[in-house]
PDB file of C-alpha atoms in Angstrom:
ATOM      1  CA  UNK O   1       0.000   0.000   0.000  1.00 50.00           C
ATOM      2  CA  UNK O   2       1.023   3.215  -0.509  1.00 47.00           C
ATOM      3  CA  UNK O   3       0.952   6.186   1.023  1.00 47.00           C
ATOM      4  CA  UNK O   4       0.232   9.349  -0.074  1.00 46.00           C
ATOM      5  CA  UNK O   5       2.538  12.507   0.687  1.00 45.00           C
ATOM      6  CA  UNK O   6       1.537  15.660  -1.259  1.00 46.00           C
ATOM      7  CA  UNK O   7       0.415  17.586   1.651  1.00 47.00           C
ATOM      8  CA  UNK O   8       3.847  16.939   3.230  1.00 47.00           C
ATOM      9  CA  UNK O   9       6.205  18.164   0.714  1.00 50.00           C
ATOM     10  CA  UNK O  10       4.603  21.394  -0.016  1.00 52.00           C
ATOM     11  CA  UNK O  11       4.754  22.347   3.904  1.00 45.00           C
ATOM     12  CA  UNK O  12       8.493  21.093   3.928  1.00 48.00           C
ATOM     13  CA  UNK O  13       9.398  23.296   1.070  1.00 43.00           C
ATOM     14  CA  UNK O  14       7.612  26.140   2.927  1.00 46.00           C
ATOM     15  CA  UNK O  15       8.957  25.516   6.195  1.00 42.00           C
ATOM     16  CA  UNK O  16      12.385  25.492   4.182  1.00 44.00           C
ATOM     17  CA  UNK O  17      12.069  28.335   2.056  1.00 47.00           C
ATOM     18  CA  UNK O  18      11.156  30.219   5.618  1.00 44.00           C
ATOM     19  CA  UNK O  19      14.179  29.186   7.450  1.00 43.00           C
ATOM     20  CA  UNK O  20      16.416  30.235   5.091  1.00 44.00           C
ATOM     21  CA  UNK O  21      14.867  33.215   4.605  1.00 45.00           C
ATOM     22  CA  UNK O  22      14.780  34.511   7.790  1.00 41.00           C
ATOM     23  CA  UNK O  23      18.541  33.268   8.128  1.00 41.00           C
ATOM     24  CA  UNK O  24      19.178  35.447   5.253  1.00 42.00           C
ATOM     25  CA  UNK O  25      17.576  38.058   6.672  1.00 42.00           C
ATOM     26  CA  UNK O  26      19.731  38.772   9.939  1.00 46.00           C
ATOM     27  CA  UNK O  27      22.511  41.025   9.310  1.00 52.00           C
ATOM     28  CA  UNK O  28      21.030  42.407   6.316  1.00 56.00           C
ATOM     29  CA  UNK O  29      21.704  46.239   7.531  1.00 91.00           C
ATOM     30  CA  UNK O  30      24.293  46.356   4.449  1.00 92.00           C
ATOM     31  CA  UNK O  31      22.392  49.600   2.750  1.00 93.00           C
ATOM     32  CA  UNK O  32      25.192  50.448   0.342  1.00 96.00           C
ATOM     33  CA  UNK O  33      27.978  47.972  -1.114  1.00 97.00           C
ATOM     34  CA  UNK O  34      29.497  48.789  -4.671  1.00 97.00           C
ATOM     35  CA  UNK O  35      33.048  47.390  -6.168  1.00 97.00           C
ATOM     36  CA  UNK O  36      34.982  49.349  -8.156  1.00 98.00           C
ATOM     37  CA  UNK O  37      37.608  47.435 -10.561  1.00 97.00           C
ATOM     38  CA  UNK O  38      40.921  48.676 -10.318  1.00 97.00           C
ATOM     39  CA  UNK O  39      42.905  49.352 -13.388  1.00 95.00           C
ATOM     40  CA  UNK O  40      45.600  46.473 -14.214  1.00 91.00           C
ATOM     41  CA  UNK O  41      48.032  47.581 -12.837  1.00 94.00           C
ATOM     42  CA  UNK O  42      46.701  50.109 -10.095  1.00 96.00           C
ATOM     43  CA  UNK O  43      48.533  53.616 -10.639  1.00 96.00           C
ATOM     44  CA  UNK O  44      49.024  55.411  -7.200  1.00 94.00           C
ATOM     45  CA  UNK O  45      47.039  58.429  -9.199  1.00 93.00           C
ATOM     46  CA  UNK O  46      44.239  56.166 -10.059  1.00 96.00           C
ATOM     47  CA  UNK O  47      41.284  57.337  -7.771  1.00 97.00           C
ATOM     48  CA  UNK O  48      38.343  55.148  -6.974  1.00 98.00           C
ATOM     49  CA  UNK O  49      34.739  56.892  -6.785  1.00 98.00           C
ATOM     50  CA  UNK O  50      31.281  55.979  -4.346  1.00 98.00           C
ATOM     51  CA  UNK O  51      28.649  57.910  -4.368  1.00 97.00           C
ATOM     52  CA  UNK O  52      25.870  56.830  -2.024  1.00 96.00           C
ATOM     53  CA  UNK O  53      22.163  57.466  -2.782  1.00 95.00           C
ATOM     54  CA  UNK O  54      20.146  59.764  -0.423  1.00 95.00           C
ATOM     55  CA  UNK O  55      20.094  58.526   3.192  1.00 93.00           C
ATOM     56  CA  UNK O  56      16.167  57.705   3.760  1.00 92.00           C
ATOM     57  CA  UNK O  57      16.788  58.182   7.841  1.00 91.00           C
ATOM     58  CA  UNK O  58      19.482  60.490   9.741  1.00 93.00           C
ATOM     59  CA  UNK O  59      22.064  57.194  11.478  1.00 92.00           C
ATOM     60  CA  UNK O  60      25.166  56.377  12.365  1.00 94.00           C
ATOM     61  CA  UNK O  61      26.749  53.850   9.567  1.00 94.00           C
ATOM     62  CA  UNK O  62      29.408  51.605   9.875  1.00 97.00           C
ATOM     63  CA  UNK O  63      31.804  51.978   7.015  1.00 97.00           C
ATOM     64  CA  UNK O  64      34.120  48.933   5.736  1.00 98.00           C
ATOM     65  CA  UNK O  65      36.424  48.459   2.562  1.00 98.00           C
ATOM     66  CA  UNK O  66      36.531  45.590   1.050  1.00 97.00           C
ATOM     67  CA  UNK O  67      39.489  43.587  -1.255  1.00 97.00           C
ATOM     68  CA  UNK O  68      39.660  41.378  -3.744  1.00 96.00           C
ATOM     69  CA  UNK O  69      43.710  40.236  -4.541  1.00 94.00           C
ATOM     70  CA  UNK O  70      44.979  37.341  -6.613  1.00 92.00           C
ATOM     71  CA  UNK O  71      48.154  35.572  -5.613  1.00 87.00           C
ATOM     72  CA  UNK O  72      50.077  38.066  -7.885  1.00 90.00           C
ATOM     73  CA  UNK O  73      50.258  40.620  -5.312  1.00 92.00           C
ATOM     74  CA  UNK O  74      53.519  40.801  -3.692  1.00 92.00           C
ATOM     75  CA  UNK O  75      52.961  42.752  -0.147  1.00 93.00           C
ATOM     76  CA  UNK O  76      51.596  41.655   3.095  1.00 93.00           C
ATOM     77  CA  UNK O  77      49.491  44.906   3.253  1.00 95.00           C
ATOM     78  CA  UNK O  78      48.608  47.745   1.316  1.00 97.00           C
ATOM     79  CA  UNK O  79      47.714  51.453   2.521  1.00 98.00           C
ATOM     80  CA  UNK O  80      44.967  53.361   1.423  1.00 98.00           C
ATOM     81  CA  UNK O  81      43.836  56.861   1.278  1.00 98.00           C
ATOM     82  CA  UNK O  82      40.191  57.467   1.948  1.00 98.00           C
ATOM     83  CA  UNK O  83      38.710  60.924   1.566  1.00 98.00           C
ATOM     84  CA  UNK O  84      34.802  61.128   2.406  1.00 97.00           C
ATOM     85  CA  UNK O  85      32.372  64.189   1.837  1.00 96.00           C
ATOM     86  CA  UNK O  86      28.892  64.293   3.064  1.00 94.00           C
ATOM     87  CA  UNK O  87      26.466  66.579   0.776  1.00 92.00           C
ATOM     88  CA  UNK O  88      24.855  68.969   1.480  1.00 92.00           C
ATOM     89  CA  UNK O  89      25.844  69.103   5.481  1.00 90.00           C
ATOM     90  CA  UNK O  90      29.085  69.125   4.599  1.00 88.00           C
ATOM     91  CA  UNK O  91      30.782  66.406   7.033  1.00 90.00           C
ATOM     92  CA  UNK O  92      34.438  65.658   5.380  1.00 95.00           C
ATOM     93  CA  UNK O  93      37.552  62.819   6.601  1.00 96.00           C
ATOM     94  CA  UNK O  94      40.590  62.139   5.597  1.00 97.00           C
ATOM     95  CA  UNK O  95      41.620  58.157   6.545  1.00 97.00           C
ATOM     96  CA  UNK O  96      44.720  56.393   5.988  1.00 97.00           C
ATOM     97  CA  UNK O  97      43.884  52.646   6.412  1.00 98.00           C
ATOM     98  CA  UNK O  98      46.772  49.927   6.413  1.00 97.00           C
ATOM     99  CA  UNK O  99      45.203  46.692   5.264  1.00 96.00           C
ATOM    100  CA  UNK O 100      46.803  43.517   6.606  1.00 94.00           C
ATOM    101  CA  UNK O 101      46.519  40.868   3.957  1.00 93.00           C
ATOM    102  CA  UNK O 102      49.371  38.372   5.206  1.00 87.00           C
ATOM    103  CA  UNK O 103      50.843  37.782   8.489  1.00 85.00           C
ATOM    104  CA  UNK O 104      54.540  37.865   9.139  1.00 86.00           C
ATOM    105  CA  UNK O 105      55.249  34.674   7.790  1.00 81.00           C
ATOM    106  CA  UNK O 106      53.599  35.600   4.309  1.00 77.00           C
ATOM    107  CA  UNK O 107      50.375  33.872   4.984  1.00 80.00           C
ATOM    108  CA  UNK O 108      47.813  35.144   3.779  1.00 80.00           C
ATOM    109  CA  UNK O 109      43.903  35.768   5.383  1.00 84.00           C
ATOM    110  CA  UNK O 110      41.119  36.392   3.724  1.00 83.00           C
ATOM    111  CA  UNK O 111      38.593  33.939   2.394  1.00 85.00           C
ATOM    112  CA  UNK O 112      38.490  32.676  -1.308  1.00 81.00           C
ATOM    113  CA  UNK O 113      40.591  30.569  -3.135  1.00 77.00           C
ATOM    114  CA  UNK O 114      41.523  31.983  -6.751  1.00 80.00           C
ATOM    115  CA  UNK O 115      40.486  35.556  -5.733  1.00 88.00           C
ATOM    116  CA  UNK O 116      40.928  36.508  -2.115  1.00 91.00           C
ATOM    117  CA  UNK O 117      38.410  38.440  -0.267  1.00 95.00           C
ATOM    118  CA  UNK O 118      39.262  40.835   2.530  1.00 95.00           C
ATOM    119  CA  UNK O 119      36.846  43.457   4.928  1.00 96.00           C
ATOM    120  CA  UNK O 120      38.410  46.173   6.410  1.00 97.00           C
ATOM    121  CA  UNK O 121      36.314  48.025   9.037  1.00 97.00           C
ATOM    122  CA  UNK O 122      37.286  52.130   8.652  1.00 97.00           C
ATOM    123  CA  UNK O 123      34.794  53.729  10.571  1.00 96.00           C
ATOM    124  CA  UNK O 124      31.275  55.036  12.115  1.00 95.00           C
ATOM    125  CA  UNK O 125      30.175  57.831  10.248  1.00 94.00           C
ATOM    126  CA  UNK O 126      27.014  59.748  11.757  1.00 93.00           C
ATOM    127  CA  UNK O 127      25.043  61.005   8.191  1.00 93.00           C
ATOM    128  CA  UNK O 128      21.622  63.030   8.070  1.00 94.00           C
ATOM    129  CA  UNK O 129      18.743  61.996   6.220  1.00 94.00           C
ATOM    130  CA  UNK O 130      18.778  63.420   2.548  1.00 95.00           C
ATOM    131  CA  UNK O 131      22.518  63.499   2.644  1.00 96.00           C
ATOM    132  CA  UNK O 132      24.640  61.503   0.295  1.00 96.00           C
ATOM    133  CA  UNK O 133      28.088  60.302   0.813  1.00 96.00           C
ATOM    134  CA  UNK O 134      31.209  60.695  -1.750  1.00 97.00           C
ATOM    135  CA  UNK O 135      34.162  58.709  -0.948  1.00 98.00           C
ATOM    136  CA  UNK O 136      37.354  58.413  -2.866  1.00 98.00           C
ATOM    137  CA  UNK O 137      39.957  55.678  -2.332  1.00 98.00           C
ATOM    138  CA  UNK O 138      43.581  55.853  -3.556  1.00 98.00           C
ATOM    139  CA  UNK O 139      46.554  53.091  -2.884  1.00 98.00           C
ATOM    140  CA  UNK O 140      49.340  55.256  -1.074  1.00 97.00           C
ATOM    141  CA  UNK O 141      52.254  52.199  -1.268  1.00 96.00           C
ATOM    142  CA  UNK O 142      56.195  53.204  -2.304  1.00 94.00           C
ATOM    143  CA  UNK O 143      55.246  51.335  -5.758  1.00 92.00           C
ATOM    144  CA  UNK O 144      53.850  53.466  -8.323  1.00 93.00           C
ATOM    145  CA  UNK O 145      52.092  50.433  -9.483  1.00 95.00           C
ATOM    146  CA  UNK O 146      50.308  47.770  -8.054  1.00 95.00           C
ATOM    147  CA  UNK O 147      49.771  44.384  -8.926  1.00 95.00           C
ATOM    148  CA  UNK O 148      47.003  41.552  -7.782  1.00 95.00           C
ATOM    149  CA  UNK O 149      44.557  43.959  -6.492  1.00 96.00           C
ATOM    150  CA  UNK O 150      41.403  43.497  -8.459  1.00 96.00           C
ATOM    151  CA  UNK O 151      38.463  45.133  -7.042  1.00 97.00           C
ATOM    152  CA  UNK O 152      38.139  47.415  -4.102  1.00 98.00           C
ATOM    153  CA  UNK O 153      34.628  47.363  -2.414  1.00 98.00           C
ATOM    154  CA  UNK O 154      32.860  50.040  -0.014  1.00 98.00           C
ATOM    155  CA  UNK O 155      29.920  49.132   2.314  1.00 98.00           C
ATOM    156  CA  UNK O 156      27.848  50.738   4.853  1.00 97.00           C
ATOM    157  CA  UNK O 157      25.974  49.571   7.223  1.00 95.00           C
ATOM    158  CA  UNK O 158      23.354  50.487  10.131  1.00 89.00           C
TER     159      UNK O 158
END
């Protein structure tokens, strides 16, 4: 004899679909990411541009940069420049962030196998509602040119 099941399997699926979205759902505060490829290879004078949308609330917003490096780059860190302007209040910061990529004995962190990924936290950034944020990043190594980094990434979150 055989039993019927069809009333099961939808309500699994369901019941499924639920969990994971909900799962999904926590720590989804990101309200801006964007990448921005670098050029091959990455001139010290090449400047990367974000420009956020309008913030829909006045908060405070965590902001982190974000890597992506192949195995062809040769340094344990790089340094960045990070200039930041707030429009039309008028807020403006200068940051120099040293990423860590490798540790002293040339390993290197990150997750990712042919591309590694690295997050950077920079800093809390207090932005009123109808303001948008322009930031600029810029490599600030001895080398004129870089190579290995492929794609820097900015994200806020609140």
């Amino acid at each position: 004899m055989v039993k019927k099941v069809f009333g099961v399997i939808p309500l699994a699926v369901i019941v499924t679909i639920s969990i994971i979205m909900s799962l999904s759902s926590c720590g989804s505060d990101t309200i801006y990411i964007n990448y921005r490829h670098t050029p091959t290879p990455w001139e010290k004078n090449d400047t990367l541009l974000y420009i956020t949308k309008k913030m829909k609330v006045t908060g405070e917003y965590q902001e982190f940069v974000e890597l992506r490096t192949t195995e062809e780059y040769p340094f344990s860190s790089v340094t960045l420049i990070i200039d930041q302007q707030s429009k039309p209040s008028g807020f403006h910061a200068s940051d120099t962030l040293k990423c860590q990529i490798a540790d002293k004995h040339g390993v290197f962190g990150g997750s990712g196998f042919a591309y590694r990924q690295f997050e950077f936290p920079l800093r809390k950034v207090k932005i009123p509602m109808g303001d948008s944020l322009k930031v600029t990043i810029r490599h600030n190594m001895r080398h004129n040119m870089l190579e290995g980094i492929t794609d820097v990434g900015l994200r806020l979150t609140h």
